[in-house]
Amino acid sequence: GPFPNPQRANIDRKFPPETVLDLDASYVGKDGRVIRWTHHKSPRTVVVPDNNEPYGIWYAYTEFHCDRPRDVIIALGSDDRGTLKINGVDVWISSKQLKAWDIDEVWRRVHFNEGVNRVLYRVENGWQSIGFSLILRLEEP
């Protein structure tokens, strides 16, 4: 990101990463800038894009490998609107209200398949700050 979201007008619009995930692709983003997937390692629990700015939409992607099918507890939080898909299935869509990041805004039990699981996180920034997190609890109950 950022993809454009002037005055939150594109809050429900799907951008290319939601339809075809191509980590080598480049896109026309906010203000006509060329944007690409980049590696980002956050030093904190909350992930903040290096190029954060108001009225934009960002995507994060990762893969989670499992040695067997399993249910996992996850905690999610986003500032502002966030959505999370696992293997193409929506597992969380936050409200549209402007809100601060909270490390455990929501808890979910999700299913991961054996092998590669694809995780796509979309985060919208209305104004001021942006941040998001995804925490997995891997221990057996």
Tab-separated table of C-alpha atoms in Angstrom:
chain	number	residue	atom	x	y	z
A	1	GLY	CA	0.000	0.000	0.000
A	2	PRO	CA	-1.173	2.480	0.151
A	3	PHE	CA	-4.080	2.105	-2.199
A	4	PRO	CA	-6.270	5.232	-2.370
A	5	ASN	CA	-9.095	5.758	0.107
A	6	PRO	CA	-10.053	9.462	-0.113
A	7	GLN	CA	-12.247	10.337	2.869
A	8	ARG	CA	-12.765	6.549	3.268
A	9	ALA	CA	-14.626	6.328	-0.071
A	10	ASN	CA	-12.982	2.965	-0.946
A	11	ILE	CA	-13.518	1.285	2.406
A	12	ASP	CA	-15.511	-1.537	0.742
A	13	ARG	CA	-13.660	-1.608	-2.586
A	14	LYS	CA	-11.548	-4.675	-3.324
A	15	PHE	CA	-8.083	-3.980	-4.682
A	16	PRO	CA	-6.003	-6.474	-6.749
A	17	PRO	CA	-4.356	-8.327	-3.821
A	18	GLU	CA	-7.818	-9.585	-2.819
A	19	THR	CA	-8.549	-11.167	-6.191
A	20	VAL	CA	-5.156	-12.358	-7.485
A	21	LEU	CA	-2.266	-12.655	-5.081
A	22	ASP	CA	0.959	-12.053	-7.013
A	23	LEU	CA	3.900	-11.140	-4.787
A	24	ASP	CA	5.919	-10.049	-7.850
A	25	ALA	CA	3.221	-7.650	-9.075
A	26	SER	CA	3.302	-3.878	-8.936
A	27	TYR	CA	0.193	-1.720	-8.760
A	28	VAL	CA	-0.861	1.868	-9.199
A	29	GLY	CA	-1.559	3.081	-5.687
A	30	LYS	CA	-2.537	6.279	-3.966
A	31	ASP	CA	-1.696	9.471	-5.905
A	32	GLY	CA	-0.587	7.372	-8.912
A	33	ARG	CA	2.472	5.955	-7.089
A	34	VAL	CA	3.753	2.534	-8.073
A	35	ILE	CA	3.507	0.161	-5.113
A	36	ARG	CA	4.935	-3.343	-4.648
A	37	TRP	CA	5.034	-6.076	-2.092
A	38	THR	CA	7.987	-5.637	0.277
A	39	HIS	CA	9.256	-7.616	3.239
A	40	HIS	CA	8.560	-5.961	6.574
A	41	LYS	CA	9.720	-7.143	9.982
A	42	SER	CA	8.152	-5.306	12.876
A	43	PRO	CA	10.198	-4.750	16.033
A	44	ARG	CA	6.946	-4.490	18.027
A	45	THR	CA	3.717	-6.462	18.305
A	46	VAL	CA	1.829	-3.786	16.404
A	47	VAL	CA	2.813	-3.628	12.738
A	48	VAL	CA	2.950	-0.115	11.284
A	49	PRO	CA	3.699	0.273	7.563
A	50	ASP	CA	6.869	2.282	6.893
A	51	ASN	CA	4.905	4.496	4.491
A	52	ASN	CA	1.890	5.073	6.724
A	53	GLU	CA	-0.286	8.070	5.919
A	54	PRO	CA	-3.955	9.049	6.202
A	55	TYR	CA	-6.672	7.680	3.914
A	56	GLY	CA	-4.986	4.593	2.513
A	57	ILE	CA	-5.404	0.831	2.397
A	58	TRP	CA	-2.549	-1.642	2.955
A	59	TYR	CA	-2.227	-5.404	2.617
A	60	ALA	CA	-0.033	-7.859	4.492
A	61	TYR	CA	0.521	-11.461	3.473
A	62	THR	CA	2.152	-14.420	5.144
A	63	GLU	CA	2.080	-18.194	4.975
A	64	PHE	CA	1.678	-20.499	7.935
A	65	HIS	CA	2.822	-24.115	7.567
A	66	CYS	CA	1.166	-26.870	9.623
A	67	ASP	CA	2.334	-30.448	10.032
A	68	ARG	CA	-1.309	-31.507	10.451
A	69	PRO	CA	-4.783	-29.934	10.370
A	70	ARG	CA	-5.401	-27.955	13.546
A	71	ASP	CA	-7.576	-25.358	15.195
A	72	VAL	CA	-5.718	-22.317	16.491
A	73	ILE	CA	-6.779	-19.410	18.686
A	74	ILE	CA	-5.873	-16.015	17.195
A	75	ALA	CA	-6.067	-12.482	18.566
A	76	LEU	CA	-6.485	-9.605	16.113
A	77	GLY	CA	-6.421	-5.844	16.279
A	78	SER	CA	-6.416	-3.015	13.758
A	79	ASP	CA	-6.387	0.762	13.566
A	80	ASP	CA	-8.731	1.486	11.723
A	81	ARG	CA	-10.756	-1.132	9.786
A	82	GLY	CA	-9.214	-4.569	9.361
A	83	THR	CA	-10.131	-7.779	7.568
A	84	LEU	CA	-8.422	-11.150	7.696
A	85	LYS	CA	-8.690	-14.033	5.235
A	86	ILE	CA	-7.209	-17.466	5.753
A	87	ASN	CA	-7.032	-19.596	2.632
A	88	GLY	CA	-9.417	-17.185	0.906
A	89	VAL	CA	-12.085	-17.362	3.623
A	90	ASP	CA	-13.067	-14.284	5.642
A	91	VAL	CA	-12.430	-14.998	9.318
A	92	TRP	CA	-12.773	-11.427	10.571
A	93	ILE	CA	-14.137	-8.118	9.331
A	94	SER	CA	-13.985	-5.297	11.865
A	95	SER	CA	-16.472	-2.480	12.131
A	96	LYS	CA	-16.132	0.581	9.906
A	97	GLN	CA	-15.699	2.953	12.819
A	98	LEU	CA	-12.449	4.860	13.290
A	99	LYS	CA	-10.723	3.244	16.238
A	100	ALA	CA	-7.378	2.758	17.915
A	101	TRP	CA	-5.377	-0.467	17.717
A	102	ASP	CA	-5.989	-2.941	20.533
A	103	ILE	CA	-3.851	-6.082	20.714
A	104	ASP	CA	-6.861	-8.291	21.436
A	105	GLU	CA	-9.708	-6.452	19.794
A	106	VAL	CA	-11.140	-9.830	18.836
A	107	TRP	CA	-10.379	-13.496	19.498
A	108	ARG	CA	-11.213	-16.244	17.000
A	109	ARG	CA	-10.788	-19.985	16.752
A	110	VAL	CA	-9.677	-20.681	13.180
A	111	HIS	CA	-8.797	-23.804	11.256
A	112	PHE	CA	-5.472	-24.301	9.518
A	113	ASN	CA	-5.035	-27.072	6.966
A	114	GLU	CA	-2.097	-29.432	6.798
A	115	GLY	CA	0.624	-27.807	4.679
A	116	VAL	CA	0.648	-24.199	3.509
A	117	ASN	CA	-2.020	-21.794	4.782
A	118	ARG	CA	-2.303	-18.386	3.145
A	119	VAL	CA	-3.064	-15.403	5.377
A	120	LEU	CA	-4.094	-12.037	3.889
A	121	TYR	CA	-4.659	-9.045	6.161
A	122	ARG	CA	-6.178	-5.799	4.848
A	123	VAL	CA	-5.906	-2.632	6.945
A	124	GLU	CA	-7.549	0.709	6.247
A	125	ASN	CA	-6.357	3.987	7.710
A	126	GLY	CA	-8.941	6.716	7.943
A	127	TRP	CA	-6.821	9.405	9.531
A	128	GLN	CA	-4.007	9.761	12.039
A	129	SER	CA	-2.294	6.461	12.843
A	130	ILE	CA	-2.435	2.933	11.423
A	131	GLY	CA	-1.428	-0.392	12.914
A	132	PHE	CA	-2.440	-4.035	13.042
A	133	SER	CA	-1.541	-7.325	14.670
A	134	LEU	CA	-2.200	-11.052	14.422
A	135	ILE	CA	-1.181	-13.324	17.273
A	136	LEU	CA	-1.476	-17.118	17.153
A	137	ARG	CA	-1.714	-19.395	20.192
A	138	LEU	CA	-0.046	-22.633	19.177
A	139	GLU	CA	-0.046	-24.595	22.439
A	140	GLU	CA	-2.402	-27.510	22.817
A	141	PRO	CA	-5.141	-26.890	25.414
